[in-house]
Amino acid sequence: MQFGSVPTVAVDALSSGDFLLDVREDDEWQAGHAEGALHIPMSEFVARYGELTEAAPESGKVYVMCRVGGRSAQVAQYLIQQGVDAVNVSGGMQAWEAAGRPVSDGKGGSGTVI
């Protein structure tokens, strides 16, 4: 699937070893996120880009998520322009939660997607 010119995958195509980048804002992240995802809010992304390059696998894909897929598509497009193998996750965290994937509050409990 494509979002404009951005490669897109559904949540069910993701496996546990995939590198997830969550670009939602801090309040959304704190309410609930995918365990192990890297969090860099879209509003801070360009300034914090180095955090992604340090954490992302050198030869792997970066799966970008937000709440529903709009912000993540923009960030994925930016990453592709930087030469990163980035893919937008269709439906974002709402689809993640709907698919029964675990949502963490970061404190050992269940989170929720806001």
mmCIF file of C-alpha atoms in Angstrom:
data_model
loop_
_atom_site.group_PDB
_atom_site.id
_atom_site.type_symbol
_atom_site.label_atom_id
_atom_site.label_comp_id
_atom_site.label_asym_id
_atom_site.label_seq_id
_atom_site.Cartn_x
_atom_site.Cartn_y
_atom_site.Cartn_z
ATOM 1 C CA MET A 1 0.000 0.000 0.000
ATOM 2 C CA GLN A 2 1.108 3.556 -0.584
ATOM 3 C CA PHE A 3 0.367 6.810 1.246
ATOM 4 C CA GLY A 4 1.253 9.274 -1.455
ATOM 5 C CA SER A 5 4.766 8.102 -2.270
ATOM 6 C CA VAL A 6 5.349 6.555 1.164
ATOM 7 C CA PRO A 7 5.524 2.756 1.554
ATOM 8 C CA THR A 8 2.867 1.613 4.027
ATOM 9 C CA VAL A 9 2.228 -1.631 5.906
ATOM 10 C CA ALA A 10 -0.607 -2.863 8.084
ATOM 11 C CA VAL A 11 -0.034 -3.647 11.760
ATOM 12 C CA ASP A 12 -0.503 -7.376 11.122
ATOM 13 C CA ALA A 13 2.585 -7.324 8.867
ATOM 14 C CA LEU A 14 4.829 -6.303 11.767
ATOM 15 C CA SER A 15 6.858 -8.824 13.748
ATOM 16 C CA SER A 16 8.289 -8.545 17.238
ATOM 17 C CA GLY A 17 11.800 -7.768 16.003
ATOM 18 C CA ASP A 18 10.795 -4.786 13.875
ATOM 19 C CA PHE A 19 12.151 -1.345 14.797
ATOM 20 C CA LEU A 20 9.257 0.954 15.715
ATOM 21 C CA LEU A 21 9.431 4.747 15.829
ATOM 22 C CA ASP A 22 6.515 6.462 17.595
ATOM 23 C CA VAL A 23 6.145 10.122 16.574
ATOM 24 C CA ARG A 24 3.140 10.988 18.759
ATOM 25 C CA GLU A 25 3.352 13.738 21.359
ATOM 26 C CA ASP A 26 4.401 13.090 24.977
ATOM 27 C CA ASP A 27 0.860 12.858 26.414
ATOM 28 C CA GLU A 28 -0.104 10.263 23.796
ATOM 29 C CA TRP A 29 3.073 8.256 24.444
ATOM 30 C CA GLN A 30 2.594 8.296 28.225
ATOM 31 C CA ALA A 31 -1.002 7.069 27.911
ATOM 32 C CA GLY A 32 0.095 4.016 25.939
ATOM 33 C CA HIS A 33 2.683 2.839 23.441
ATOM 34 C CA ALA A 34 4.193 -0.241 21.845
ATOM 35 C CA GLU A 35 6.810 -1.759 24.140
ATOM 36 C CA GLY A 36 10.320 -1.194 22.827
ATOM 37 C CA ALA A 37 9.398 1.595 20.403
ATOM 38 C CA LEU A 38 11.640 4.642 20.122
ATOM 39 C CA HIS A 39 9.716 7.821 20.976
ATOM 40 C CA ILE A 40 10.554 11.069 19.202
ATOM 41 C CA PRO A 41 7.565 13.431 18.886
ATOM 42 C CA MET A 42 6.984 14.791 15.378
ATOM 43 C CA SER A 43 7.175 18.340 16.784
ATOM 44 C CA GLU A 44 10.778 17.651 17.919
ATOM 45 C CA PHE A 45 11.792 15.230 15.194
ATOM 46 C CA VAL A 46 14.223 17.253 13.100
ATOM 47 C CA ALA A 47 16.071 18.506 16.212
ATOM 48 C CA ARG A 48 16.275 14.968 17.647
ATOM 49 C CA TYR A 49 17.013 13.124 14.386
ATOM 50 C CA GLY A 50 20.376 11.946 15.721
ATOM 51 C CA GLU A 51 18.598 9.816 18.338
ATOM 52 C CA LEU A 52 17.011 7.829 15.522
ATOM 53 C CA THR A 53 20.246 7.358 13.601
ATOM 54 C CA GLU A 54 21.928 6.064 16.769
ATOM 55 C CA ALA A 55 19.121 3.642 17.656
ATOM 56 C CA ALA A 56 17.907 2.376 14.280
ATOM 57 C CA PRO A 57 19.352 -0.799 12.757
ATOM 58 C CA GLU A 58 21.824 0.062 9.997
ATOM 59 C CA SER A 59 20.370 -2.254 7.389
ATOM 60 C CA GLY A 60 16.792 -2.587 8.620
ATOM 61 C CA LYS A 61 13.526 -0.804 8.113
ATOM 62 C CA VAL A 62 12.154 1.869 10.432
ATOM 63 C CA TYR A 63 8.410 1.419 10.990
ATOM 64 C CA VAL A 64 6.909 4.815 11.802
ATOM 65 C CA MET A 65 3.735 5.055 13.893
ATOM 66 C CA CYS A 66 1.439 7.771 15.208
ATOM 67 C CA ARG A 67 -2.202 7.557 16.317
ATOM 68 C CA VAL A 68 -3.810 6.876 12.923
ATOM 69 C CA GLY A 69 -1.099 7.244 10.267
ATOM 70 C CA GLY A 70 -1.043 10.874 9.104
ATOM 71 C CA ARG A 71 1.880 12.252 11.096
ATOM 72 C CA SER A 72 3.851 9.043 10.674
ATOM 73 C CA ALA A 73 3.433 9.243 6.884
ATOM 74 C CA GLN A 74 4.982 12.726 6.936
ATOM 75 C CA VAL A 75 7.901 11.568 9.099
ATOM 76 C CA ALA A 76 8.387 8.429 6.968
ATOM 77 C CA GLN A 77 8.515 10.615 3.854
ATOM 78 C CA TYR A 78 11.131 12.839 5.523
ATOM 79 C CA LEU A 79 13.194 9.790 6.510
ATOM 80 C CA ILE A 80 13.069 8.389 2.978
ATOM 81 C CA GLN A 81 14.395 11.724 1.710
ATOM 82 C CA GLN A 82 17.294 11.286 4.185
ATOM 83 C CA GLY A 83 18.046 7.843 2.755
ATOM 84 C CA VAL A 84 16.431 5.845 5.585
ATOM 85 C CA ASP A 85 14.428 2.717 4.708
ATOM 86 C CA ALA A 86 11.228 3.969 6.385
ATOM 87 C CA VAL A 87 7.701 2.548 6.236
ATOM 88 C CA ASN A 88 4.475 4.104 7.512
ATOM 89 C CA VAL A 89 2.298 1.888 9.728
ATOM 90 C CA SER A 90 -1.266 2.180 8.447
ATOM 91 C CA GLY A 91 -3.806 2.920 11.183
ATOM 92 C CA GLY A 92 -1.046 3.619 13.708
ATOM 93 C CA MET A 93 -1.525 2.904 17.384
ATOM 94 C CA GLN A 94 -5.309 2.687 16.982
ATOM 95 C CA ALA A 95 -4.852 -0.248 14.599
ATOM 96 C CA TRP A 96 -2.143 -1.693 16.884
ATOM 97 C CA GLU A 97 -4.537 -1.692 19.849
ATOM 98 C CA ALA A 98 -7.475 -2.969 17.743
ATOM 99 C CA ALA A 99 -5.309 -5.883 16.546
ATOM 100 C CA GLY A 100 -4.808 -6.944 20.166
ATOM 101 C CA ARG A 101 -1.148 -5.937 20.265
ATOM 102 C CA PRO A 102 0.079 -4.989 23.752
ATOM 103 C CA VAL A 103 -0.077 -1.328 24.740
ATOM 104 C CA SER A 104 2.207 -0.318 27.625
ATOM 105 C CA ASP A 105 1.992 2.647 29.974
ATOM 106 C CA GLY A 106 5.758 2.385 30.499
ATOM 107 C CA LYS A 107 5.252 1.623 34.183
ATOM 108 C CA GLY A 108 4.494 -2.066 33.920
ATOM 109 C CA GLY A 109 0.758 -1.641 33.315
ATOM 110 C CA SER A 110 -1.592 -1.643 30.381
ATOM 111 C CA GLY A 111 -1.791 1.574 28.462
ATOM 112 C CA THR A 112 -4.462 3.093 26.298
ATOM 113 C CA VAL A 113 -4.326 4.884 22.955
ATOM 114 C CA ILE A 114 -5.507 8.484 23.070
#
